[in-house]
Short mmCIF file of C-alpha atoms in Angstrom, two decimals:
data_model
loop_
_atom_site.label_atom_id
_atom_site.label_comp_id
_atom_site.label_asym_id
_atom_site.label_seq_id
_atom_site.Cartn_x
_atom_site.Cartn_y
_atom_site.Cartn_z
CA MET A 1 1.46 32.69 -13.68
CA ILE A 2 0.32 29.15 -13.53
CA ASN A 3 2.56 26.87 -11.57
CA GLU A 4 2.95 23.88 -13.82
CA LYS A 5 3.03 21.33 -11.06
CA ASN A 6 -0.19 22.49 -9.45
CA TYR A 7 -2.01 22.76 -12.71
CA MET A 8 -4.34 19.87 -13.38
CA THR A 9 -6.26 19.21 -16.55
CA SER A 10 -9.97 18.95 -16.06
CA TYR A 11 -10.09 15.20 -16.54
CA GLU A 12 -7.47 14.88 -13.81
CA ASN A 13 -9.62 17.09 -11.62
CA ILE A 14 -12.64 14.88 -12.16
CA PHE A 15 -10.56 11.77 -11.61
CA PHE A 16 -9.28 13.26 -8.39
CA ASP A 17 -12.75 14.17 -7.18
CA ILE A 18 -14.22 10.73 -7.82
CA LYS A 19 -11.17 9.10 -6.29
CA CYS A 20 -11.60 11.15 -3.11
CA GLN A 21 -15.22 10.09 -2.94
CA ILE A 22 -14.13 6.47 -3.13
CA ILE A 23 -11.35 6.85 -0.56
CA ASN A 24 -13.60 8.68 1.87
CA GLY A 25 -16.30 6.08 1.50
CA TYR A 26 -19.04 8.16 -0.14
CA LEU A 27 -18.91 5.70 -2.97
CA LYS A 28 -18.63 2.15 -1.70
CA SER A 29 -17.23 -0.90 -3.43
CA GLY A 30 -19.79 -2.38 -5.80
CA ASP A 31 -21.62 0.92 -6.20
CA LYS A 32 -22.49 1.97 -9.71
CA LEU A 33 -21.09 5.25 -10.90
CA PRO A 34 -23.52 7.65 -12.58
CA SER A 35 -23.69 7.16 -16.32
CA ILE A 36 -21.37 9.15 -18.55
CA GLU A 37 -24.20 11.44 -19.56
CA GLU A 38 -25.09 12.16 -15.96
CA LEU A 39 -21.45 12.75 -15.08
CA CYS A 40 -21.26 15.23 -17.97
CA LYS A 41 -24.04 17.22 -16.37
CA ILE A 42 -22.63 16.93 -12.82
CA TYR A 43 -19.16 18.16 -13.78
CA ASN A 44 -20.30 20.35 -16.63
CA ALA A 45 -17.76 18.66 -18.87
CA SER A 46 -17.76 17.02 -22.24
CA ASN A 47 -18.19 13.38 -23.02
CA ILE A 48 -14.52 12.91 -23.91
CA THR A 49 -13.27 14.48 -20.68
CA ILE A 50 -15.45 12.17 -18.61
CA LYS A 51 -14.31 9.15 -20.58
CA ASP A 52 -10.69 10.15 -20.02
CA SER A 53 -11.17 10.44 -16.28
CA ILE A 54 -12.93 7.09 -16.11
CA LYS A 55 -10.09 5.56 -18.09
CA MET A 56 -7.70 6.94 -15.51
CA LEU A 57 -9.79 5.58 -12.65
CA LYS A 58 -9.65 2.19 -14.31
CA GLN A 59 -5.90 2.38 -14.75
CA HIS A 60 -5.46 3.13 -11.07
CA GLY A 61 -7.70 0.24 -10.17
CA TYR A 62 -10.53 2.19 -8.53
CA VAL A 63 -13.19 1.39 -11.06
CA LYS A 64 -14.03 -1.48 -13.34
CA SER A 65 -16.40 -1.25 -16.23
CA ILE A 66 -18.76 -3.83 -17.58
CA GLU A 67 -19.60 -3.31 -21.20
CA ARG A 68 -23.13 -2.08 -21.86
CA VAL A 69 -23.89 -2.09 -18.13
CA GLY A 70 -21.90 0.66 -16.48
CA ASN A 71 -18.94 1.54 -14.31
CA TYR A 72 -18.60 0.07 -10.85
CA VAL A 73 -16.39 0.90 -7.90
CA ASN A 74 -13.85 -1.86 -7.49
CA GLU A 75 -13.43 -3.94 -4.39
CA LYS A 76 -10.72 -2.79 -2.05
CA LYS A 77 -7.38 -2.63 -3.74
CA ILE A 78 -5.25 -5.59 -2.83
CA LEU A 79 -1.88 -4.60 -1.54
CA GLN A 80 0.29 -6.41 -4.01
CA TYR A 81 3.84 -5.42 -4.62
CA LYS A 82 6.37 -6.60 -7.11
CA PHE A 83 9.64 -7.89 -5.79
CA GLU A 84 12.48 -9.28 -7.79
CA ILE A 85 13.64 -12.17 -5.66
CA ASN A 86 16.46 -14.12 -7.14
CA GLU A 87 18.38 -15.73 -4.34
CA ILE A 88 21.76 -14.83 -5.84
CA ASP A 89 20.94 -11.32 -7.04
CA CYS A 90 19.45 -10.39 -3.68
CA LEU A 91 22.72 -11.04 -1.88
CA LYS A 92 24.57 -7.82 -1.08
CA GLN A 93 27.88 -9.48 -1.81
CA LYS A 94 27.74 -11.56 -4.97
CA PRO A 95 29.20 -15.02 -4.40
CA ASP A 96 32.10 -15.95 -6.65
CA ARG A 97 32.01 -19.73 -6.47
CA ASN A 98 29.72 -22.51 -5.44
CA LYS A 99 30.17 -26.07 -4.35
CA ILE A 100 27.82 -29.00 -4.53
CA ILE A 101 27.84 -30.77 -1.22
CA ARG A 102 25.90 -33.84 -2.24
CA ILE A 103 23.40 -35.24 -4.66
CA GLU A 104 21.23 -38.06 -3.43
CA LEU A 105 18.01 -39.87 -4.12
CA VAL A 106 15.40 -39.60 -1.37
CA ASN A 107 12.12 -41.34 -0.95
CA GLY A 108 9.22 -38.90 -0.82
CA ASP A 109 7.56 -40.89 1.94
CA MET A 110 10.49 -40.27 4.26
CA ILE A 111 10.26 -36.50 4.00
CA SER A 112 6.52 -36.18 3.51
CA ASP A 113 6.13 -33.52 6.24
CA GLU A 114 8.83 -31.40 4.65
CA ILE A 115 7.28 -31.36 1.21
CA PRO A 116 5.22 -28.26 0.51
CA LEU A 117 3.93 -29.56 -2.82
CA ARG A 118 0.42 -30.82 -3.20
CA ILE A 119 1.16 -34.22 -4.73
CA ALA A 120 1.17 -37.84 -3.72
CA ASN A 121 4.21 -38.76 -1.70
CA SER A 122 5.15 -41.94 -3.47
CA TYR A 123 7.75 -40.15 -5.54
CA TYR A 124 11.48 -40.21 -5.38
CA TYR A 125 13.28 -36.91 -5.25
CA VAL A 126 16.73 -35.94 -6.33
CA LYS A 127 18.06 -33.83 -3.51
CA ILE A 128 20.86 -31.42 -4.31
CA GLU A 129 22.68 -29.42 -1.68
CA GLN A 130 24.77 -26.51 -2.74
CA ILE A 131 26.68 -23.72 -0.99
CA HIS A 132 27.63 -20.38 -2.49
CA TYR A 133 30.83 -18.80 -1.26
CA PHE A 134 32.29 -15.36 -1.37
CA GLY A 135 35.97 -16.07 -1.01
CA GLU A 136 36.11 -18.50 1.89
CA LEU A 137 32.88 -17.26 3.46
CA PRO A 138 29.70 -19.28 2.91
CA MET A 139 26.93 -16.90 1.88
CA MET A 140 23.98 -19.07 0.99
CA TYR A 141 22.84 -22.63 1.38
CA ASN A 142 20.54 -24.05 -1.27
CA ILE A 143 18.64 -27.30 -1.28
CA PHE A 144 16.74 -28.46 -4.34
CA TRP A 145 14.29 -31.35 -4.37
CA LEU A 146 13.37 -32.39 -7.89
CA ILE A 147 10.89 -35.06 -8.70
CA HIS A 148 12.96 -37.96 -9.95
CA SER A 149 12.44 -39.23 -13.42
CA LYS A 150 13.81 -42.63 -14.38
CA LYS A 151 16.04 -41.05 -16.99
CA ILE A 152 18.38 -39.53 -14.45
CA ASN A 153 21.08 -41.87 -13.23
CA VAL A 154 22.29 -40.12 -10.13
CA GLU A 155 25.52 -42.11 -9.79
CA LYS A 156 26.80 -41.43 -13.29
CA LEU A 157 26.18 -37.71 -13.47
CA ASN A 158 28.68 -35.08 -14.37
CA LYS A 159 27.59 -32.97 -11.40
CA SER A 160 28.60 -29.49 -12.40
CA ASN A 161 27.23 -29.74 -15.93
CA TRP A 162 24.04 -31.32 -14.82
CA ILE A 163 23.20 -28.78 -12.14
CA HIS A 164 23.75 -26.05 -14.69
CA THR A 165 21.14 -27.69 -16.92
CA ILE A 166 18.74 -28.18 -14.03
CA LEU A 167 18.94 -24.53 -13.00
CA GLY A 168 18.38 -23.58 -16.61
CA VAL A 169 15.25 -25.68 -16.68
CA LEU A 170 13.93 -24.29 -13.39
CA ASN A 171 14.39 -20.73 -14.61
CA ASN A 172 12.67 -21.36 -17.90
CA PHE A 173 9.62 -19.31 -18.70
CA GLU A 174 7.54 -22.43 -19.02
CA ILE A 175 7.91 -22.92 -15.28
CA VAL A 176 5.55 -21.19 -12.87
CA LYS A 177 7.01 -20.41 -9.49
CA ASP A 178 5.45 -19.88 -6.09
CA LEU A 179 7.40 -18.27 -3.34
CA SER A 180 7.19 -18.13 0.40
CA LEU A 181 9.46 -16.09 2.60
CA THR A 182 10.00 -16.54 6.31
CA VAL A 183 12.55 -15.47 8.88
CA LYS A 184 14.05 -18.15 11.14
CA ASN A 185 16.64 -18.26 13.83
CA ASN A 186 16.11 -21.64 15.35
CA LEU A 187 18.18 -23.71 12.97
CA PRO A 188 21.52 -24.44 14.68
CA GLU A 189 22.72 -26.67 11.83
CA MET A 190 22.31 -23.91 9.31
CA GLU A 191 24.08 -21.46 11.61
CA SER A 192 27.13 -23.69 11.73
CA ILE A 193 27.11 -24.23 7.96
CA LEU A 194 26.87 -20.52 7.24
CA PHE A 195 29.24 -19.51 10.09
CA LEU A 196 26.60 -17.30 11.69
CA PRO A 197 26.48 -16.21 15.32
CA LYS A 198 23.98 -17.97 17.53
CA MET A 199 20.35 -16.99 16.98
CA ALA A 200 21.16 -14.73 14.04
CA PRO A 201 18.01 -14.23 11.97
CA MET A 202 18.11 -15.69 8.47
CA PHE A 203 15.75 -15.72 5.55
CA GLU A 204 14.26 -18.98 4.43
CA ILE A 205 13.01 -18.71 0.87
CA THR A 206 10.95 -21.62 -0.41
CA LYS A 207 10.25 -21.80 -4.11
CA LYS A 208 7.87 -24.28 -5.64
CA TYR A 209 8.11 -25.08 -9.32
CA TYR A 210 5.19 -26.12 -11.50
CA THR A 211 4.76 -26.49 -15.21
CA LYS A 212 2.15 -24.30 -16.90
CA LYS A 213 -0.18 -27.29 -16.82
CA ASN A 214 0.12 -27.32 -13.02
CA ALA A 215 2.23 -30.46 -12.70
CA ALA A 216 4.77 -30.23 -9.89
CA VAL A 217 8.45 -30.20 -10.84
CA GLY A 218 10.04 -29.77 -7.44
CA PHE A 219 10.87 -27.23 -4.82
CA SER A 220 13.88 -25.51 -3.36
CA ARG A 221 14.89 -23.85 -0.12
CA HIS A 222 17.45 -21.11 0.22
CA TYR A 223 19.01 -19.91 3.44
CA ALA A 224 21.04 -16.76 3.98
CA ALA A 225 21.58 -14.34 6.84
CA CYS A 226 19.11 -11.46 6.85
CA ASP A 227 21.98 -8.98 7.06
CA ASP A 228 23.40 -10.31 3.81
CA MET A 229 20.23 -9.93 1.82
CA ASP A 230 18.43 -7.00 0.28
CA ILE A 231 14.76 -7.56 -0.34
CA LYS A 232 13.17 -4.46 -1.82
CA SER A 233 10.10 -3.79 -3.87
CA ILE A 234 10.49 -2.55 -7.43
CA MET B 1 -11.98 -22.79 -27.13
CA ILE B 2 -12.51 -19.06 -27.16
CA LYS B 3 -10.89 -17.47 -30.15
CA MET B 4 -8.45 -14.78 -29.10
CA ALA B 5 -8.46 -11.39 -30.73
CA LYS B 6 -5.92 -11.24 -33.53
CA TYR B 7 -3.81 -8.57 -31.86
CA LEU B 8 -3.65 -10.56 -28.61
CA GLU B 9 -2.54 -13.60 -30.57
CA ILE B 10 0.29 -11.62 -32.11
CA ALA B 11 1.21 -10.09 -28.76
CA GLU B 12 1.41 -13.63 -27.35
CA LYS B 13 3.67 -14.74 -30.22
CA ILE B 14 6.02 -11.82 -29.71
CA LYS B 15 5.98 -12.45 -25.97
CA ARG B 16 7.13 -16.02 -26.58
CA LYS B 17 9.97 -14.77 -28.71
CA ILE B 18 11.03 -12.42 -25.91
CA HIS B 19 10.83 -15.27 -23.40
CA GLY B 20 12.81 -17.51 -25.69
CA ASN B 21 15.48 -14.83 -25.98
CA ILE B 22 15.02 -14.49 -29.72
CA TYR B 23 14.41 -10.80 -29.20
CA LYS B 24 17.06 -9.90 -26.64
CA GLU B 25 17.12 -7.24 -23.98
CA ASN B 26 17.48 -3.67 -25.28
CA GLU B 27 17.25 -4.92 -28.85
CA MET B 28 14.91 -3.24 -31.30
CA LEU B 29 11.91 -5.15 -32.57
CA PRO B 30 11.32 -5.26 -36.34
CA SER B 31 9.35 -2.29 -37.60
CA GLU B 32 5.56 -2.33 -37.53
CA LYS B 33 5.50 -2.77 -41.27
CA MET B 34 7.79 -5.79 -41.14
CA LEU B 35 5.85 -7.38 -38.30
CA GLY B 36 2.70 -6.82 -40.32
CA ASN B 37 4.20 -8.69 -43.24
CA MET B 38 5.49 -11.43 -40.96
CA TYR B 39 2.10 -12.22 -39.46
CA SER B 40 0.17 -11.03 -42.53
CA VAL B 41 -1.97 -8.53 -40.66
CA SER B 42 -2.44 -4.81 -41.03
CA ARG B 43 -0.22 -2.27 -39.38
CA LEU B 44 -3.03 -1.24 -37.08
CA THR B 45 -3.29 -4.72 -35.57
CA VAL B 46 0.47 -4.80 -35.00
CA ARG B 47 0.26 -1.41 -33.34
CA LYS B 48 -2.41 -2.67 -30.98
CA ALA B 49 -0.34 -5.75 -30.17
CA LEU B 50 2.70 -3.59 -29.42
CA GLU B 51 0.64 -1.34 -27.18
CA GLU B 52 -0.54 -4.42 -25.32
CA LEU B 53 3.07 -5.53 -24.89
CA GLU B 54 4.08 -2.12 -23.65
CA GLU B 55 1.34 -2.20 -21.05
CA ASP B 56 2.59 -5.56 -19.82
CA GLY B 57 6.08 -4.12 -19.54
CA TYR B 58 7.76 -6.27 -22.15
CA ILE B 59 8.78 -3.49 -24.49
CA ASN B 60 9.35 0.22 -24.53
CA ILE B 61 7.96 2.16 -27.48
CA LYS B 62 9.94 5.25 -28.41
CA ALA B 63 8.16 7.54 -30.83
CA GLY B 64 10.12 8.02 -34.02
CA LYS B 65 12.64 5.34 -33.12
CA GLY B 66 11.08 1.92 -32.63
CA SER B 67 10.11 -0.59 -29.96
CA PHE B 68 12.78 -1.87 -27.62
CA VAL B 69 12.72 -5.00 -25.49
CA SER B 70 12.79 -4.06 -21.80
CA ARG B 71 14.83 -5.73 -19.14
CA PHE B 72 12.96 -8.79 -18.23
CA SER B 73 13.23 -11.35 -15.49
CA ASN B 74 11.20 -14.33 -14.49
CA ASP B 75 12.17 -13.83 -10.89
CA ILE B 76 9.65 -11.07 -10.38
CA TYR B 77 7.11 -12.08 -7.79
CA LYS B 78 3.93 -10.40 -6.77
CA LEU B 79 3.89 -10.56 -3.00
CA ASN B 80 0.62 -10.02 -1.22
CA LEU B 81 1.41 -7.86 1.78
CA GLU B 82 -2.11 -7.55 3.14
CA ILE B 83 -1.73 -7.86 6.89
CA ASP B 84 -4.27 -10.69 7.16
CA ASN B 85 -2.28 -12.54 4.58
CA ILE B 86 1.18 -12.35 6.07
CA ILE B 87 0.14 -13.24 9.60
CA ASN B 88 -0.90 -16.89 9.59
CA CYS B 89 -4.58 -17.10 10.52
CA GLY B 90 -4.86 -13.32 10.95
CA TYR B 91 -5.07 -11.41 14.21
CA ASP B 92 -7.85 -11.00 16.78
CA GLU B 93 -7.64 -7.40 17.84
CA VAL B 94 -5.67 -4.21 17.55
CA GLU B 95 -4.71 -2.12 20.53
CA LEU B 96 -3.86 1.53 20.06
CA LEU B 97 -0.86 2.12 22.30
CA SER B 98 -0.17 5.77 21.67
CA ALA B 99 -0.62 8.61 19.23
CA LYS B 100 1.61 11.57 19.79
CA MET B 101 3.62 14.36 18.28
CA ILE B 102 7.34 13.81 18.42
CA ILE B 103 10.55 15.55 17.43
CA PRO B 104 12.35 13.26 14.97
CA ASP B 105 15.63 11.60 15.82
CA ILE B 106 18.40 11.33 13.25
CA ASN B 107 16.95 8.14 11.75
CA LEU B 108 13.55 9.68 11.15
CA VAL B 109 15.05 12.84 9.71
CA TYR B 110 16.77 10.63 7.19
CA HIS B 111 13.76 8.47 6.36
CA LEU B 112 11.16 11.24 6.21
CA MET B 113 13.47 13.93 4.78
CA VAL B 114 12.31 16.54 7.28
CA LYS B 115 14.05 19.32 9.17
CA PRO B 116 15.58 18.13 12.46
CA GLY B 117 13.35 20.35 14.63
CA SER B 118 10.05 19.69 12.86
CA ARG B 119 7.15 17.72 14.23
CA ILE B 120 6.15 14.18 13.37
CA VAL B 121 2.91 12.36 14.10
CA CYS B 122 3.74 8.98 15.58
CA ILE B 123 1.16 6.26 16.15
CA ASN B 124 1.78 2.87 17.73
CA TRP B 125 -0.41 -0.19 17.44
CA LEU B 126 -0.15 -3.64 18.91
CA LEU B 127 -1.71 -6.58 17.10
CA ILE B 128 -2.97 -9.32 19.36
CA LYS B 129 -3.84 -12.92 18.78
CA ASN B 130 -5.06 -15.30 21.46
CA GLU B 131 -4.38 -12.57 24.02
CA GLN B 132 -0.74 -12.54 23.03
CA PRO B 133 0.91 -9.65 21.22
CA ILE B 134 2.33 -10.89 17.94
CA ALA B 135 3.08 -7.74 16.02
CA PHE B 136 3.87 -4.11 16.60
CA GLU B 137 3.44 -1.31 14.12
CA THR B 138 4.75 2.23 14.30
CA ARG B 139 3.72 4.86 11.80
CA TYR B 140 5.23 8.25 11.19
CA MET B 141 3.77 11.11 9.22
CA PRO B 142 5.39 14.51 8.84
CA TYR B 143 3.15 17.11 10.44
CA SER B 144 2.32 20.30 8.64
CA ASN B 145 0.04 23.12 9.70
CA GLY B 146 -3.55 22.33 8.96
CA LEU B 147 -3.18 18.58 9.19
CA VAL B 148 -6.03 17.37 11.34
CA ILE B 149 -5.83 14.01 13.06
CA GLU B 150 -9.27 12.82 14.05
CA GLU B 151 -10.34 9.85 16.05
CA SER B 152 -11.25 8.01 12.88
CA ASP B 153 -7.63 8.20 11.77
CA LEU B 154 -6.60 6.06 14.69
CA THR B 155 -8.46 2.99 13.52
CA TYR B 156 -6.08 0.52 12.01
CA THR B 157 -5.97 0.57 8.20
CA ASN B 158 -3.16 0.19 5.78
CA LEU B 159 -0.65 2.97 5.34
CA VAL B 160 -1.61 3.86 1.78
CA ASP B 161 -5.27 4.42 2.66
CA MET B 162 -4.33 6.47 5.67
CA VAL B 163 -1.85 8.70 3.88
CA CYS B 164 -4.01 9.16 0.79
CA LYS B 165 -6.98 10.08 2.93
CA LYS B 166 -4.97 12.64 4.85
CA PHE B 167 -3.13 14.28 2.01
CA LEU B 168 -5.51 13.54 -0.87
CA TYR B 169 -2.63 12.72 -3.14
CA TYR B 170 -3.62 11.06 -6.32
CA GLU B 171 -0.23 10.04 -7.55
CA TYR B 172 2.05 8.29 -5.13
CA LYS B 173 4.96 5.92 -5.08
CA GLU B 174 5.77 3.25 -2.57
CA SER B 175 8.78 1.34 -1.45
CA ILE B 176 8.97 -1.67 0.79
CA VAL B 177 11.94 -3.33 2.41
CA ILE B 178 11.76 -6.66 4.20
CA LYS B 179 14.29 -7.46 6.90
CA GLY B 180 14.83 -9.87 9.73
CA ILE B 181 15.70 -8.51 13.16
CA ILE B 182 16.04 -9.39 16.82
CA PRO B 183 13.94 -6.81 18.68
CA ASP B 184 15.58 -4.47 21.17
CA ASP B 185 14.60 -4.43 24.83
CA SER B 186 12.00 -1.67 24.68
CA LEU B 187 10.19 -3.48 21.90
CA LYS B 188 10.37 -6.72 23.87
CA ASP B 189 8.56 -4.98 26.73
CA TYR B 190 5.73 -3.96 24.46
CA LEU B 191 5.52 -7.45 23.06
CA GLU B 192 5.56 -8.99 26.53
CA ILE B 193 8.47 -11.29 25.84
CA SER B 194 11.40 -11.74 28.19
CA HIS B 195 14.69 -9.96 27.52
CA TYR B 196 16.42 -13.33 27.22
CA ASP B 197 14.07 -14.49 24.51
CA SER B 198 15.71 -14.03 21.14
CA THR B 199 12.89 -14.86 18.76
CA ALA B 200 13.48 -13.30 15.38
CA PHE B 201 11.02 -10.75 14.01
CA VAL B 202 10.19 -9.84 10.46
CA LEU B 203 10.48 -6.11 9.88
CA ILE B 204 8.54 -4.62 6.99
CA GLU B 205 9.41 -1.02 6.26
CA HIS B 206 6.88 0.69 4.08
CA LYS B 207 7.21 4.21 2.71
CA VAL B 208 4.79 6.26 0.68
CA PHE B 209 6.09 9.17 -1.38
CA ASN B 210 4.33 11.86 -3.35
CA GLU B 211 5.09 12.24 -7.05
CA ASN B 212 8.14 14.41 -6.33
CA GLY B 213 9.64 11.74 -4.11
CA ARG B 214 8.87 13.47 -0.79
CA PRO B 215 7.94 10.96 1.91
CA LEU B 216 4.36 11.24 3.18
CA GLY B 217 4.37 8.34 5.54
CA TYR B 218 6.65 5.71 6.92
CA SER B 219 5.68 2.60 8.79
CA LYS B 220 7.61 -0.10 10.55
CA LEU B 221 5.74 -3.32 11.08
CA ARG B 222 7.42 -5.99 13.16
CA ILE B 223 5.86 -9.42 13.24
CA ASN B 224 6.89 -12.39 15.31
CA SER B 225 8.55 -14.68 12.78
CA LYS B 226 6.69 -17.70 14.15
CA TYR B 227 3.45 -16.27 12.84
CA CYS B 228 4.66 -14.64 9.66
CA GLU B 229 4.86 -16.06 6.18
CA ILE B 230 5.01 -13.91 3.08
CA LYS B 231 3.67 -15.59 -0.01
CA GLY B 232 3.75 -14.68 -3.64
CA SER B 233 3.73 -16.02 -7.10
CA CYS B 234 5.69 -15.41 -10.23
CA SER B 235 3.89 -12.90 -12.41
CA VAL B 236 4.94 -14.21 -15.83
#
């Protein structure tokens, strides 16, 4: 009786064989694979089978094909993983309320070393500080710096409505985001804000926002204790 | 401007509608025939566009039922976890500390799903920069009869390469968890930092499973947080 799990179709077999050759270094990156006709003879298989196995190799990222030229072994696979990192959704305990600490206008020149964006510094930023709470416990501290446009009158804003709009804009699909994640435990101010023990490690997530045309919109920093956050690949 | 293929154009239009929440999550898209009428193209072109969308993960095509909009988020980032990329400016050298066979403790039994008395291959590496240890990696692989560990296996590569080369698995799954920790004293000794030093470390736990979900390898990489930055970009 054939055990279903161990049974491989012949195109899978050929895929597997070529893959092993690539992993073990018999075929190096940039090498040309034999032509489909030659592979037919080598594996004693039909045209369609070979094409199927090459399709599979392509799907798994081992091979790329150039039309009318041939199939080539890809460069080393880059270790890229997908993570869903939304500062609120990553928290183990979902916060139930948030509070805006302050909204102020800052001169870009004053904080030029803090700005991770690649733009001229002679901009004003609207700086928004916000804390998320679970009950009475502060869970996360957010700071947003948005490039100031003349239309916003910071003094006259209805804060809670406005921040809702801003977050809506930043999470729009027209915005491209860059992310950087570090662990820090040398920020005593943040420890006291978040009620953390001394030297407790916390995540610092920096997000940069650009439009699709690569114009900077702003950036944000999010702080939360490492123990409170779940960062897992999907 | 390069003219896009018709089916890609339609895929792009549907994508925009999904982004704009016109087609909502779990909702069914109009039938192929209706879409064809809408964009005045043949059913075949629509089919190709839908296949393209399925490949990108926007929709889920169910034979005999229709196409459904998948759960979608613009907070999905592709993080590059290549070791040279997460350690600022890379590392200078790797020192092999030990490679041995161990009996798993309760933690390892849980992570590797092995019997408590079985044997585990355990390899330790120290990554050094400017003659200072900055990272420490431990790798565990369940040992089975016939598994040969050669000298070439002890050179430092990534976990996936190592496991795939050993077990010749062609279908595998991975999971990664990122944490922040303060190292314990034994780790501090390896890293040549004083017991009073409480620098935080980034811990990256990486597991590789075979297609049935059985763990093939497990690694724990701890990097001094001063040198570590993980970068990524939004994949939309």
